[in-house]
């Protein structure tokens, strides 16, 4: 995985694109949470779940099916009243995309196993052909020289693109104020 913070940062940039108006805090907290959620499967290591099993790390929780489920639950039930300008379907689609952004970013990392995008129907693990992001060590090993290398690689390959997306969106909205209403 890129570190969970990087998942949240990237997702916030996507949120900025998707939501033209200021959004309630709940929207952003859920954005960060959904982006980090797939890595709950790392708990499995403590219980001896094999990495390559369906319930192992980057297994079921890194699938399209999981993203759809999370998107649906959040879209339908997390907001008493959807934020202005949003319907339930839009919210569902958005939180599906945000959750899915996690395994897609993972698929750009250069280590570990790939993501089981089509779980539970297939246990096949996938990577993109191009994998520039240094894979993050799991757990406490993060606080090490290796951890710093990972952070550097994530700043270049995740934070910077996120910042560019954010700035491009801001600039686009400024140039086309009609979109802002
Ligand atoms: Zn992950």
Short mmCIF file of N, CA, C and O in Angstrom, two decimals, residues 36-105:
data_model
loop_
_atom_site.label_atom_id
_atom_site.label_comp_id
_atom_site.label_asym_id
_atom_site.label_seq_id
_atom_site.Cartn_x
_atom_site.Cartn_y
_atom_site.Cartn_z
N UNK A 36 -9.14 4.98 3.09
CA UNK A 36 -8.23 4.20 3.93
C UNK A 36 -8.79 2.82 4.27
O UNK A 36 -8.04 1.88 4.56
N UNK A 37 -10.12 2.72 4.22
CA UNK A 37 -10.81 1.52 4.71
C UNK A 37 -10.29 0.18 4.17
O UNK A 37 -10.17 -0.77 4.94
N UNK A 38 -9.99 0.06 2.87
CA UNK A 38 -9.57 -1.26 2.37
C UNK A 38 -8.41 -1.88 3.15
O UNK A 38 -8.30 -3.10 3.21
N UNK A 39 -7.59 -1.06 3.79
CA UNK A 39 -6.45 -1.63 4.51
C UNK A 39 -6.81 -2.21 5.88
O UNK A 39 -5.92 -2.64 6.61
N UNK A 40 -8.10 -2.23 6.24
CA UNK A 40 -8.47 -2.95 7.47
C UNK A 40 -8.04 -4.40 7.38
O UNK A 40 -7.84 -5.07 8.38
N UNK A 41 -7.86 -4.88 6.15
CA UNK A 41 -7.48 -6.28 5.98
C UNK A 41 -6.09 -6.58 6.54
O UNK A 41 -5.73 -7.74 6.73
N UNK A 42 -5.30 -5.54 6.80
CA UNK A 42 -3.96 -5.75 7.37
C UNK A 42 -4.06 -6.40 8.75
O UNK A 42 -3.12 -7.04 9.22
N UNK A 43 -5.22 -6.22 9.40
CA UNK A 43 -5.46 -6.85 10.71
C UNK A 43 -5.28 -8.37 10.59
O UNK A 43 -4.83 -9.03 11.52
N UNK A 44 -5.61 -8.89 9.41
CA UNK A 44 -5.53 -10.33 9.18
C UNK A 44 -4.15 -10.90 9.46
O UNK A 44 -4.03 -12.06 9.89
N UNK A 45 -3.11 -10.09 9.25
CA UNK A 45 -1.74 -10.58 9.51
C UNK A 45 -1.60 -11.04 10.96
O UNK A 45 -0.96 -12.04 11.24
N UNK A 46 -2.23 -10.27 11.87
CA UNK A 46 -2.14 -10.60 13.30
C UNK A 46 -2.82 -11.92 13.60
O UNK A 46 -2.50 -12.59 14.59
N UNK A 47 -3.78 -12.28 12.77
CA UNK A 47 -4.53 -13.52 13.02
C UNK A 47 -4.06 -14.66 12.12
O UNK A 47 -4.72 -15.70 12.01
N UNK A 48 -2.95 -14.45 11.44
CA UNK A 48 -2.38 -15.53 10.64
C UNK A 48 -3.10 -15.78 9.32
O UNK A 48 -2.93 -16.84 8.71
N UNK A 49 -3.89 -14.80 8.86
CA UNK A 49 -4.53 -14.97 7.54
C UNK A 49 -3.43 -14.84 6.47
O UNK A 49 -2.69 -13.85 6.46
N UNK A 50 -3.29 -15.84 5.59
CA UNK A 50 -2.23 -15.75 4.57
C UNK A 50 -2.47 -14.56 3.64
O UNK A 50 -3.61 -14.26 3.28
N UNK A 51 -1.38 -13.88 3.29
CA UNK A 51 -1.44 -12.70 2.41
C UNK A 51 -2.22 -13.02 1.13
O UNK A 51 -3.06 -12.23 0.68
N UNK A 52 -1.96 -14.17 0.54
CA UNK A 52 -2.54 -14.45 -0.79
C UNK A 52 -3.96 -15.01 -0.73
O UNK A 52 -4.53 -15.33 -1.77
N UNK A 53 -4.55 -15.14 0.47
CA UNK A 53 -5.91 -15.66 0.52
C UNK A 53 -6.89 -14.54 0.19
O UNK A 53 -6.54 -13.36 0.18
N UNK A 54 -8.14 -14.93 -0.07
CA UNK A 54 -9.17 -13.96 -0.43
C UNK A 54 -9.35 -12.91 0.67
O UNK A 54 -9.64 -11.75 0.40
N UNK A 55 -9.19 -13.34 1.93
CA UNK A 55 -9.35 -12.40 3.05
C UNK A 55 -8.01 -11.81 3.47
O UNK A 55 -7.94 -11.04 4.43
N UNK A 56 -6.94 -12.16 2.77
CA UNK A 56 -5.63 -11.62 3.10
C UNK A 56 -5.51 -10.17 2.66
O UNK A 56 -6.43 -9.60 2.06
N UNK A 57 -4.34 -9.59 2.94
CA UNK A 57 -4.09 -8.20 2.58
C UNK A 57 -4.22 -8.02 1.06
O UNK A 57 -3.72 -8.84 0.30
N UNK A 58 -4.87 -6.93 0.66
CA UNK A 58 -5.14 -6.63 -0.76
C UNK A 58 -6.06 -7.66 -1.42
O UNK A 58 -6.05 -7.81 -2.64
N UNK A 59 -6.82 -8.35 -0.60
CA UNK A 59 -7.79 -9.33 -1.12
C UNK A 59 -9.16 -8.68 -1.29
O UNK A 59 -9.29 -7.62 -1.91
N UNK A 60 -10.15 -9.30 -0.66
CA UNK A 60 -11.55 -8.91 -0.83
C UNK A 60 -11.82 -7.41 -0.63
O UNK A 60 -12.58 -6.81 -1.40
N UNK A 61 -11.18 -6.80 0.37
CA UNK A 61 -11.47 -5.38 0.63
C UNK A 61 -10.85 -4.47 -0.42
O UNK A 61 -11.06 -3.25 -0.40
N UNK A 62 -10.05 -5.03 -1.32
CA UNK A 62 -9.46 -4.24 -2.40
C UNK A 62 -10.13 -4.55 -3.74
O UNK A 62 -9.53 -4.39 -4.80
N UNK A 63 -11.40 -4.98 -3.66
CA UNK A 63 -12.10 -5.37 -4.89
C UNK A 63 -13.12 -4.31 -5.31
O UNK A 63 -13.51 -3.45 -4.51
N UNK A 64 -13.55 -4.42 -6.56
CA UNK A 64 -14.61 -3.54 -7.07
C UNK A 64 -15.90 -3.80 -6.30
O UNK A 64 -16.63 -2.86 -5.97
N UNK A 65 -16.15 -5.08 -5.98
CA UNK A 65 -17.38 -5.43 -5.26
C UNK A 65 -17.41 -4.74 -3.90
O UNK A 65 -18.44 -4.19 -3.49
N UNK A 66 -16.28 -4.73 -3.20
CA UNK A 66 -16.22 -4.08 -1.89
C UNK A 66 -16.47 -2.57 -2.04
O UNK A 66 -17.21 -1.97 -1.25
N UNK A 67 -15.85 -1.97 -3.06
CA UNK A 67 -16.01 -0.53 -3.28
C UNK A 67 -17.48 -0.19 -3.54
O UNK A 67 -18.01 0.80 -3.02
N UNK A 68 -18.15 -1.05 -4.32
CA UNK A 68 -19.57 -0.83 -4.60
C UNK A 68 -20.40 -0.92 -3.33
O UNK A 68 -21.29 -0.10 -3.08
N UNK A 69 -20.07 -1.90 -2.50
CA UNK A 69 -20.80 -2.10 -1.25
C UNK A 69 -20.62 -0.89 -0.32
O UNK A 69 -21.60 -0.34 0.21
N UNK A 70 -19.37 -0.46 -0.15
CA UNK A 70 -19.10 0.69 0.72
C UNK A 70 -19.78 1.94 0.15
O UNK A 70 -20.43 2.69 0.87
N UNK A 71 -19.65 2.13 -1.16
CA UNK A 71 -20.27 3.29 -1.81
C UNK A 71 -21.77 3.31 -1.58
O UNK A 71 -22.34 4.36 -1.26
N UNK A 72 -22.37 2.15 -1.70
CA UNK A 72 -23.82 2.04 -1.52
C UNK A 72 -24.23 2.37 -0.08
O UNK A 72 -25.12 3.19 0.16
N UNK A 73 -23.54 1.76 0.87
CA UNK A 73 -23.89 1.97 2.28
C UNK A 73 -23.71 3.44 2.66
O UNK A 73 -24.60 4.05 3.27
N UNK A 74 -22.58 4.01 2.28
CA UNK A 74 -22.32 5.41 2.64
C UNK A 74 -23.29 6.34 1.91
O UNK A 74 -23.89 7.24 2.49
N UNK A 75 -23.45 6.09 0.59
CA UNK A 75 -24.32 6.94 -0.22
C UNK A 75 -25.76 6.94 0.27
O UNK A 75 -26.44 7.96 0.28
N UNK A 76 -26.22 5.77 0.70
CA UNK A 76 -27.63 5.64 1.08
C UNK A 76 -27.89 6.03 2.53
O UNK A 76 -28.94 6.57 2.86
N UNK A 77 -26.93 5.75 3.42
CA UNK A 77 -27.24 5.86 4.85
C UNK A 77 -26.42 6.86 5.66
O UNK A 77 -26.79 7.19 6.77
N UNK A 78 -25.31 7.34 5.12
CA UNK A 78 -24.42 8.17 5.96
C UNK A 78 -24.90 9.61 6.07
O UNK A 78 -24.48 10.33 6.96
N UNK A 79 -25.77 10.02 5.14
CA UNK A 79 -26.26 11.40 5.19
C UNK A 79 -27.77 11.38 5.38
O UNK A 79 -28.48 10.80 4.55
N UNK A 80 -28.24 12.02 6.46
CA UNK A 80 -29.68 12.12 6.68
C UNK A 80 -30.32 12.80 5.48
O UNK A 80 -31.33 12.36 4.95
N UNK A 81 -29.66 13.86 5.04
CA UNK A 81 -30.11 14.59 3.87
C UNK A 81 -28.85 14.82 3.03
O UNK A 81 -27.87 15.37 3.54
N UNK A 82 -28.84 14.38 1.77
CA UNK A 82 -27.63 14.54 0.96
C UNK A 82 -27.22 16.02 0.88
O UNK A 82 -28.10 16.88 0.87
N UNK A 83 -25.92 16.31 0.84
CA UNK A 83 -25.47 17.70 0.72
C UNK A 83 -26.08 18.32 -0.53
O UNK A 83 -26.37 17.62 -1.50
N UNK A 84 -26.25 19.64 -0.50
CA UNK A 84 -26.90 20.36 -1.59
C UNK A 84 -26.27 20.00 -2.94
O UNK A 84 -25.05 19.93 -3.06
N UNK A 85 -27.12 19.77 -3.92
CA UNK A 85 -26.62 19.48 -5.26
C UNK A 85 -26.29 18.02 -5.47
O UNK A 85 -25.92 17.62 -6.57
N UNK A 86 -26.41 17.21 -4.43
CA UNK A 86 -26.09 15.80 -4.56
C UNK A 86 -27.33 14.93 -4.40
O UNK A 86 -28.17 15.20 -3.54
N UNK A 87 -27.45 13.91 -5.23
CA UNK A 87 -28.48 12.90 -5.04
C UNK A 87 -27.84 11.68 -4.39
O UNK A 87 -26.62 11.60 -4.30
N UNK A 88 -28.66 10.74 -3.97
CA UNK A 88 -28.15 9.50 -3.37
C UNK A 88 -27.26 8.73 -4.36
O UNK A 88 -26.24 8.17 -3.98
N UNK A 89 -27.68 8.73 -5.60
CA UNK A 89 -26.95 7.98 -6.61
C UNK A 89 -25.56 8.57 -6.82
O UNK A 89 -24.56 7.85 -6.91
N UNK A 90 -25.52 9.91 -6.87
CA UNK A 90 -24.23 10.59 -7.03
C UNK A 90 -23.31 10.31 -5.86
O UNK A 90 -22.11 10.10 -6.03
N UNK A 91 -23.89 10.34 -4.65
CA UNK A 91 -23.09 10.05 -3.45
C UNK A 91 -22.56 8.62 -3.50
O UNK A 91 -21.40 8.36 -3.21
N UNK A 92 -23.44 7.70 -3.89
CA UNK A 92 -23.05 6.29 -3.98
C UNK A 92 -21.90 6.12 -4.98
O UNK A 92 -20.89 5.48 -4.69
N UNK A 93 -22.06 6.75 -6.13
CA UNK A 93 -21.03 6.66 -7.16
C UNK A 93 -19.71 7.26 -6.67
O UNK A 93 -18.63 6.68 -6.84
N UNK A 94 -19.84 8.41 -6.01
CA UNK A 94 -18.64 9.09 -5.52
C UNK A 94 -17.89 8.21 -4.51
O UNK A 94 -16.69 8.00 -4.64
N UNK A 95 -18.59 7.70 -3.51
CA UNK A 95 -17.90 6.94 -2.47
C UNK A 95 -17.42 5.57 -3.00
O UNK A 95 -16.46 5.01 -2.47
N UNK A 96 -18.06 5.07 -4.05
CA UNK A 96 -17.54 3.87 -4.71
C UNK A 96 -16.19 4.20 -5.36
O UNK A 96 -15.21 3.47 -5.19
N UNK A 97 -16.16 5.31 -6.08
CA UNK A 97 -14.92 5.74 -6.74
C UNK A 97 -13.80 5.97 -5.74
O UNK A 97 -12.66 5.57 -5.95
N UNK A 98 -14.14 6.65 -4.65
CA UNK A 98 -13.14 6.95 -3.61
C UNK A 98 -12.58 5.66 -3.03
O UNK A 98 -11.36 5.52 -2.88
N UNK A 99 -13.45 4.71 -2.71
CA UNK A 99 -12.99 3.44 -2.14
C UNK A 99 -12.14 2.70 -3.17
O UNK A 99 -11.10 2.12 -2.84
N UNK A 100 -12.57 2.77 -4.42
CA UNK A 100 -11.83 2.09 -5.49
C UNK A 100 -10.47 2.75 -5.77
O UNK A 100 -9.54 2.10 -6.25
N UNK A 101 -10.36 4.04 -5.45
CA UNK A 101 -9.08 4.72 -5.69
C UNK A 101 -7.97 4.05 -4.87
O UNK A 101 -6.80 4.06 -5.26
N UNK A 102 -8.36 3.44 -3.76
CA UNK A 102 -7.35 2.79 -2.91
C UNK A 102 -6.66 1.60 -3.60
O UNK A 102 -5.45 1.63 -3.78
N UNK A 103 -7.43 0.57 -4.02
CA UNK A 103 -6.74 -0.54 -4.71
C UNK A 103 -6.07 -0.09 -6.00
O UNK A 103 -5.03 -0.66 -6.37
N UNK A 104 -6.62 0.93 -6.67
CA UNK A 104 -5.98 1.37 -7.91
C UNK A 104 -4.60 1.98 -7.61
O UNK A 104 -3.64 1.72 -8.33
N UNK A 105 -4.51 2.77 -6.53
CA UNK A 105 -3.20 3.29 -6.15
C UNK A 105 -2.27 2.16 -5.73
O UNK A 105 -1.09 2.15 -6.09
#
